[in-house]
XYZ file of C-alpha atoms in Angstrom:
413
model
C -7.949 -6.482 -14.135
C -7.786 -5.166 -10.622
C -5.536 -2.083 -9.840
C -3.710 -4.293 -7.275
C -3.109 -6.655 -9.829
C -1.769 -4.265 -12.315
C 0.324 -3.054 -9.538
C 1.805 -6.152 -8.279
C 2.235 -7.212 -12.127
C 4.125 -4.139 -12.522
C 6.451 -4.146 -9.353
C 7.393 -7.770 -10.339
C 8.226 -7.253 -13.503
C 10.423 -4.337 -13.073
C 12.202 -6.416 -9.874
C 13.453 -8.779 -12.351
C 15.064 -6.121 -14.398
C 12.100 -6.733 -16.974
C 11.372 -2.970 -18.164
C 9.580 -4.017 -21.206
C 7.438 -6.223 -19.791
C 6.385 -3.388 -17.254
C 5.903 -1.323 -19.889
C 2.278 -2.209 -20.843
C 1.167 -2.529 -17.214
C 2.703 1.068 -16.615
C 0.578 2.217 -19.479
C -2.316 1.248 -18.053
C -1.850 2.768 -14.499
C -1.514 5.905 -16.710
C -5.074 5.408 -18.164
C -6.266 4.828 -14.951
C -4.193 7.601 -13.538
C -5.815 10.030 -16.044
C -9.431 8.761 -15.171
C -9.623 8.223 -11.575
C -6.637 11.056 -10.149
C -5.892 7.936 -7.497
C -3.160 9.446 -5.347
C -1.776 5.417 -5.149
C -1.782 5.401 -8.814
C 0.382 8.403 -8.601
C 2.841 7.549 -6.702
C 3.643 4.042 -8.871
C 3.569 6.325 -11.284
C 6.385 8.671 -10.171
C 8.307 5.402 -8.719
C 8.369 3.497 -12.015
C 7.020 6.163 -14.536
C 10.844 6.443 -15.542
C 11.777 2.785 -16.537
C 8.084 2.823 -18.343
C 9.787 4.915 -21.239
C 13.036 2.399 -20.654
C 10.951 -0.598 -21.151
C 9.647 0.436 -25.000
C 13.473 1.606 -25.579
C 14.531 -2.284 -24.295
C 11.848 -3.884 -26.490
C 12.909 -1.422 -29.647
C 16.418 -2.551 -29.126
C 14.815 -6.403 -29.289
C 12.438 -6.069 -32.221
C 13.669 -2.871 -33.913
C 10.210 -1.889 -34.308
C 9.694 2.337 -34.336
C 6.432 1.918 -32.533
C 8.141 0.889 -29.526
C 10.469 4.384 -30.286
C 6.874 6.725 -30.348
C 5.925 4.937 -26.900
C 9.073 5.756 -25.385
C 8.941 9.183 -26.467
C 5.600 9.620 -24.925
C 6.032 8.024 -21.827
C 9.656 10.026 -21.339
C 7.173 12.924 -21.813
C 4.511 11.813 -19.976
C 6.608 11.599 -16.866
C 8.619 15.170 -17.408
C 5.458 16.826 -17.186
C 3.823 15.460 -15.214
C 7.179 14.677 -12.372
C 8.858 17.946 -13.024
C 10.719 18.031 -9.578
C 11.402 14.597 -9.729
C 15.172 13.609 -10.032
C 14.856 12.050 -13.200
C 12.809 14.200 -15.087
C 15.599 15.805 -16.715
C 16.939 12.711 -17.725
C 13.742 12.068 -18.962
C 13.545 15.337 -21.045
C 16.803 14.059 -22.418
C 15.759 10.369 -23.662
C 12.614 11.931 -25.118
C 15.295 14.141 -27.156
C 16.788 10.988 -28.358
C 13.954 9.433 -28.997
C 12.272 12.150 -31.421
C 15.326 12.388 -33.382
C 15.241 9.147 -34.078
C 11.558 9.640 -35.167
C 12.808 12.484 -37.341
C 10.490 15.105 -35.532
C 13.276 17.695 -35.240
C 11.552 20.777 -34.337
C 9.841 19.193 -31.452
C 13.277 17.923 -30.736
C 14.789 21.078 -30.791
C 12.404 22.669 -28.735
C 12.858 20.511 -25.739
C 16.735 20.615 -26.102
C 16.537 24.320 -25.487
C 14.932 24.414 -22.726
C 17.069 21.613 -21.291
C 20.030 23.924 -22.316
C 18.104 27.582 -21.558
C 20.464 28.790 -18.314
C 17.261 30.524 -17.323
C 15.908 26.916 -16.818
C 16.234 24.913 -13.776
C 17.529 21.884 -15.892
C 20.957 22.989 -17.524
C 22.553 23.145 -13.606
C 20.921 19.522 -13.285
C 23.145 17.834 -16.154
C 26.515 17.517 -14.720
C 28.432 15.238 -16.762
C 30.113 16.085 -19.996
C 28.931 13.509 -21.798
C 25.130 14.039 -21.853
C 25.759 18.185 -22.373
C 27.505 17.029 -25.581
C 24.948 14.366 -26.508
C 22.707 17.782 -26.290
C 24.521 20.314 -28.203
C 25.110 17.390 -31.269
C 21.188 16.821 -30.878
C 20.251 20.490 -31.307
C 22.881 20.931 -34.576
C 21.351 18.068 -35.894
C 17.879 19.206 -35.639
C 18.562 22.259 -37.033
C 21.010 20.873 -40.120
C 18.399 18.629 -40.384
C 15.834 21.477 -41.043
C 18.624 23.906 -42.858
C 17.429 26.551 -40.261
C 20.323 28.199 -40.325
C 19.746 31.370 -38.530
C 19.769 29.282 -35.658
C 21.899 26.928 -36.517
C 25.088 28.779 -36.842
C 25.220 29.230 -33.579
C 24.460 25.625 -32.192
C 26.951 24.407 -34.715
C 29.556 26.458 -33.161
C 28.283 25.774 -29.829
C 28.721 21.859 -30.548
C 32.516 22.569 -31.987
C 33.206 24.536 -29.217
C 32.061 21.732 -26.886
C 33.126 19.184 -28.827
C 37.125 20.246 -28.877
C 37.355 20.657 -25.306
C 35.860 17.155 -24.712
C 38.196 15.807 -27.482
C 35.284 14.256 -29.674
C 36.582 14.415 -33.144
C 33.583 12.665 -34.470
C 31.295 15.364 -32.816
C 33.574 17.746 -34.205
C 33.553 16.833 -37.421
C 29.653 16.792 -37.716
C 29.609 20.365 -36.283
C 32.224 21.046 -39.468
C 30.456 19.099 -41.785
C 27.244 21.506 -40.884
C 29.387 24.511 -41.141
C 30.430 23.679 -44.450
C 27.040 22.998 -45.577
C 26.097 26.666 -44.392
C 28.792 28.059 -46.169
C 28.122 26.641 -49.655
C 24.633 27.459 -49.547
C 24.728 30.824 -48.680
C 27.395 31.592 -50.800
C 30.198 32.158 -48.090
C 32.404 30.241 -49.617
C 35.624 31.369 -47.965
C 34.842 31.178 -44.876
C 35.020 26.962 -45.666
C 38.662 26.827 -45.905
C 39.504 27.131 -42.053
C 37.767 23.730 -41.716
C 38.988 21.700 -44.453
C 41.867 20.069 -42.416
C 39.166 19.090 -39.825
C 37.157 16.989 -42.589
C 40.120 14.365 -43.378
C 39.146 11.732 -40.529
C 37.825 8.622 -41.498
C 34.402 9.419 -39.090
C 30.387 8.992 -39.995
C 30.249 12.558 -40.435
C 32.642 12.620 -42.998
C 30.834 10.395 -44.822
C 27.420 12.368 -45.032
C 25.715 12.362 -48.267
C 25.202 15.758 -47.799
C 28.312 17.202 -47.136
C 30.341 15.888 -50.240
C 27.108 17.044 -52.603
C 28.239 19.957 -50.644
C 31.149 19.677 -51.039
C 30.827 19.564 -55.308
C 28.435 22.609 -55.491
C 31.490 24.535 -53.595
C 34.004 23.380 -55.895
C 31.588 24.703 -58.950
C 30.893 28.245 -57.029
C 34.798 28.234 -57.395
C 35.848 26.930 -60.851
C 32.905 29.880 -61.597
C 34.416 32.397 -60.031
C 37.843 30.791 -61.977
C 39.377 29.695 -58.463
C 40.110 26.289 -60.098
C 43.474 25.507 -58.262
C 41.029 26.079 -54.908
C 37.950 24.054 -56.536
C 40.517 21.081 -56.710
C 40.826 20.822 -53.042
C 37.240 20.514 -52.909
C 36.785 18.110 -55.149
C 39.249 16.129 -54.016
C 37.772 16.264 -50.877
C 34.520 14.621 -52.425
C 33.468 11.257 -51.541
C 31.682 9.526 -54.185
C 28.251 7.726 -53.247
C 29.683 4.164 -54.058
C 32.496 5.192 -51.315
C 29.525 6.254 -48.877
C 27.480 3.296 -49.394
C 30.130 1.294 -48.708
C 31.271 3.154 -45.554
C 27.447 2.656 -44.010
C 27.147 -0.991 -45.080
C 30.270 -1.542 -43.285
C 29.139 0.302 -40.145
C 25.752 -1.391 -40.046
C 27.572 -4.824 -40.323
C 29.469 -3.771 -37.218
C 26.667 -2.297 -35.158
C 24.919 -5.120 -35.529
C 27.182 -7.766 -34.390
C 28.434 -5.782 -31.543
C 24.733 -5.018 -30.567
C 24.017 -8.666 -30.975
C 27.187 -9.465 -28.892
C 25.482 -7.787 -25.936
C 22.555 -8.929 -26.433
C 23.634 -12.343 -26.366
C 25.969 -11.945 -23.195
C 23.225 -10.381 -21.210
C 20.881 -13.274 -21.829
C 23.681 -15.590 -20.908
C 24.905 -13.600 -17.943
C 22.330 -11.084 -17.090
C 20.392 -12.736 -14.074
C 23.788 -13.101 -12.152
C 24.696 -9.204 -12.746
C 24.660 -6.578 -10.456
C 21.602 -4.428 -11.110
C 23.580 -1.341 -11.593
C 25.716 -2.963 -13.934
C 22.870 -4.723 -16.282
C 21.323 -1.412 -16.606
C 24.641 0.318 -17.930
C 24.627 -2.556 -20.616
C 21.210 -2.423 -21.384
C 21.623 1.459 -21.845
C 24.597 0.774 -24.368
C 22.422 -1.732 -26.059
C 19.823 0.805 -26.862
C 22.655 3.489 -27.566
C 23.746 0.821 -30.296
C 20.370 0.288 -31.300
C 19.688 4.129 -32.696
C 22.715 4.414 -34.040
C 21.988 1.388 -35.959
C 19.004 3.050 -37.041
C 20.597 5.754 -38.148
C 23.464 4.130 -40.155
C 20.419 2.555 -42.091
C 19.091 5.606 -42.902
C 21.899 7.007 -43.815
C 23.076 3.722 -45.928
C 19.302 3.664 -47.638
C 19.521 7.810 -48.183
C 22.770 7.050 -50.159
C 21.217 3.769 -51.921
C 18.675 5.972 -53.171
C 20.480 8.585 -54.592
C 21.136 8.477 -58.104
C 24.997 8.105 -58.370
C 27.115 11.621 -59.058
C 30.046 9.643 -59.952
C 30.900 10.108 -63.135
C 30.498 13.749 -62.681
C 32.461 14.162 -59.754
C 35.246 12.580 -61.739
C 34.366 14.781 -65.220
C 34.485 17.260 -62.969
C 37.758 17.115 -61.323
C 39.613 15.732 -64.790
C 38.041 18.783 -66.331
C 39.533 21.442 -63.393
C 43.192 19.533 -63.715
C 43.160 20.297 -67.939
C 42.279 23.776 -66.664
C 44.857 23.972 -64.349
C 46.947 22.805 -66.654
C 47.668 19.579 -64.914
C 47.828 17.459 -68.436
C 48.819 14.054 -66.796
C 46.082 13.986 -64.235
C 43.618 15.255 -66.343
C 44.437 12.413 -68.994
C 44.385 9.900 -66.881
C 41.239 11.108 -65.058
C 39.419 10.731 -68.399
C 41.046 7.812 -69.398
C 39.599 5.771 -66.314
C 36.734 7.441 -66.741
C 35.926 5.947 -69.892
C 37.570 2.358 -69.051
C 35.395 2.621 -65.908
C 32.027 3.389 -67.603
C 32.068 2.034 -70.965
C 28.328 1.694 -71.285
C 27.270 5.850 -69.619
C 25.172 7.534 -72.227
C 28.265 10.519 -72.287
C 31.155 7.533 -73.288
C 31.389 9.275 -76.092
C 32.400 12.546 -74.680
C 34.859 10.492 -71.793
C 36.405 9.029 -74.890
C 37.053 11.649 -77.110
C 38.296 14.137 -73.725
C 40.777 11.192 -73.013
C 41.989 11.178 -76.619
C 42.770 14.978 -76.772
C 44.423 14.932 -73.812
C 46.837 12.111 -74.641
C 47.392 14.508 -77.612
C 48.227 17.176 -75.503
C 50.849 14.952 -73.366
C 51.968 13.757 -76.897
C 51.130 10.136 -75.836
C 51.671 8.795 -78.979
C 50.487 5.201 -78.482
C 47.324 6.184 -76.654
C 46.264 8.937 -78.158
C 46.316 6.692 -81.960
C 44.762 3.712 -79.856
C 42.088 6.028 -78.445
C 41.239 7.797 -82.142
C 41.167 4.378 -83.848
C 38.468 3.246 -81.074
C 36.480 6.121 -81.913
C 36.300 6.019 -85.424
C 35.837 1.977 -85.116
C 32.014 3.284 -84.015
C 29.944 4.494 -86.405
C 27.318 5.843 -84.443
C 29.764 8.523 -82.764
C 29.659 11.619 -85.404
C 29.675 14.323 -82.680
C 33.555 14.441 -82.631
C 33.999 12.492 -86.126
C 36.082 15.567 -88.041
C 38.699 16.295 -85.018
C 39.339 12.750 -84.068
C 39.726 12.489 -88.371
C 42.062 15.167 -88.363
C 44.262 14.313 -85.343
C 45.022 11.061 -86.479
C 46.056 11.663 -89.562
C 48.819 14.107 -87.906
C 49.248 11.247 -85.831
C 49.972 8.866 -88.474
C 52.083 10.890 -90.207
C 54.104 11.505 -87.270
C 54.212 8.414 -86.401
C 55.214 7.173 -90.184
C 57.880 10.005 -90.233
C 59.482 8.818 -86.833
C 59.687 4.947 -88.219
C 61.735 6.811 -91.333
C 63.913 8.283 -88.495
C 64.596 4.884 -86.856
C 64.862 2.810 -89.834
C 67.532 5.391 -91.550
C 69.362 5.790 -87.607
C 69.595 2.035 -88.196
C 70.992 1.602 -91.610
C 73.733 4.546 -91.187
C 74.357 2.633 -88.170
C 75.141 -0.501 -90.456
């Protein structure tokens, strides 16, 4: 095709507002950019180079297809390199950002995030409003929570909380938290979690990581080892169990996706009649919605795949309250535990820890309807002699109070 073509092609399609259809045209006036060094090539270039790495983010947001993501990323690149005194090239620097995190390449991520942030730079006095310098500072915690580097990531977590309070944004707040935490349990600082466990009781994504309440158990054990168990409860009661996190991400991605298709749907009907300015504000919210749809998925899958620490959690926490001699909560911890799970390969264990602690509340009615359901199986020998034991106390109790009664009653005729 002629290069007057391709240009005339291009500068159509991008007058119509039609970035994605530019897209391939733009891709090949880089080819022939890169071949020929045509100055008039250039130029087009440097006009539309820009909207070239919009385009692929438009069509991603339309097909949900990652390929569209890695073109993006290379044309945002393409142009900051290449345009490094244009105007947009630091926004361009900053939707390549986006756009590798969302391929999961964090250390390239992270790399150009620094520099964007580097005061040495000549981009960090080029981003003015708040909202992209926090978009920044939660892209460079992630990459590096991402890649539990945490020599540098103490200090961009603390950057992004920093940040993050003075611009209000408790969910960016909470993530920066939710790393902190993280970095605490695995190095073994565990005291230095306690500060932030107010900050991790909003109902936000972060709160909901998979990683933080795993986290968020292995903390509680540090401290039930060390005997802190009255602390380890506030851990583990903390702890959000993977059925609660799957259903927190299902529920997000339902949402995303029918306000993403809401927009989508009112700029087809109303787009052509817009103001330019405005369709390209919706178009950028569509693709916003578009990665964090992405990332909901992942994080919904992530959690889908992860073998369910449930029952252990709940073990776990029923155990600590016998230990903290908290009788009531610990009986009725394993009691549910065992109604709950009837069929786990440890119902035996759930069983019998639910019987001895209705015998240590001197639950009477439970504790002999608990014993009698053990001994009704005759596969369960591992706690046999106790359960054998207790019950005949138990009966004899019982048989001694019915003597009581039934002698209260006849004195009493």
């Amino acid at each position: 095709m002629p290069l007057r073509q391709v240009i005339e092609l291009a500068q159509n399609m991008i007058g119509k507002g039609d970035f994605a259809g530019a897209s391939p045209f733009l891709d090949e006036l880089e080819v022939r950019f890169e071949d020929e060094k045509d100055p008039a090539v250039e130029k087009i270039l440097q006009q539309f180079g820009f909207v070239r790495g919009v385009g692929y983010l438009q069509s991603f947001a339309k097909t949900g297809d990652k390929e569209f993501i890695v073109k993006a990323a290379s044309a945002f690149g393409f142009f900051a390199e290449k345009f490094p005194n244009d105007p947009k090239a630091v926004m361009a620097m900053q939707k390549r950002t986006d756009c590798l995190r969302s391929l999961q390449e964090w250390k390239e991520a992270a790399k150009v995030i620094e520099v964007l942030l580097d005061p040495q730079q000549p981009y960090r006095k080029q981003i003015l409003k708040r909202s992209e310098l926090l978009n920044l500072y939660y892209g460079k915690a992630q990459c590096y929570h991402i890649e539990q580097d945490w020599v540098k990531g103490e200090p961009a977590f603390r950057d992004l909380l920093k940040f993050a309070d003075s611009a209000k944004d408790e969910d960016r707040a909470a993530y920066a938290v939710s790393c902190l935490t993280e970095m605490f349990v695995q190095n073994k600082r565990i005291d230095e979690v306690f500060p932030l466990l107010p900050r991790l009781s909003g109902d936000t994504p972060a709160r909901y990581d998979l990683r933080l309440n795993v986290n968020l158990m292995q903390g509680a054990q540090q401290l039930k080892d060390e005997s802190r168990h009255v602390e380890a409860s506030l851990f583990y009661s903390l702890t959000m169990t993977t059925e609660e996190i799957v259903t927190y991400y299902t529920e997000r991605q339902k949402r995303l996706e029918v306000e993403l298709n809401r927009l989508e749907q009112f700029v087809k009907l109303r787009g052509q009649a817009m103001p330019q300015r405005r369709l390209e504000i919706l178009k950028d919210k569509m693709n916003g919605l578009a990665m964090k749809l992405t990332s909901a998925k992942g994080h919904l899958k992530l959690a889908q795949d992860t073998p369910s620490f449930t029952t252990t959690l709940r073990w776990r926490k029923s155990d600590n309250f016998q230990t903290t001699k908290r009788d009531w909560e610990s009986f009725w911890g394993f009691y549910w535990l065992y109604n709950d799970f009837p069929e786990h390969e440890m119902v035996e264990n759930f069983l019998y820890a639910a019987f001895a602690s209705a015998n240590t509340v001197k639950f009477r009615e439970k504790s002999i309807e608990l014993g009698e359901l053990y001994l009704k199986n005759q596969k369960w020998k591992k706690f046999r002699a106790d359960v054998t034991f207790i019950m005949c106390n138990a009966y004899r109790l019982q048989a001694d109070t019915l003597r009581k009664e039934a002698a209260s009653l006849q004195t009493a005729m």
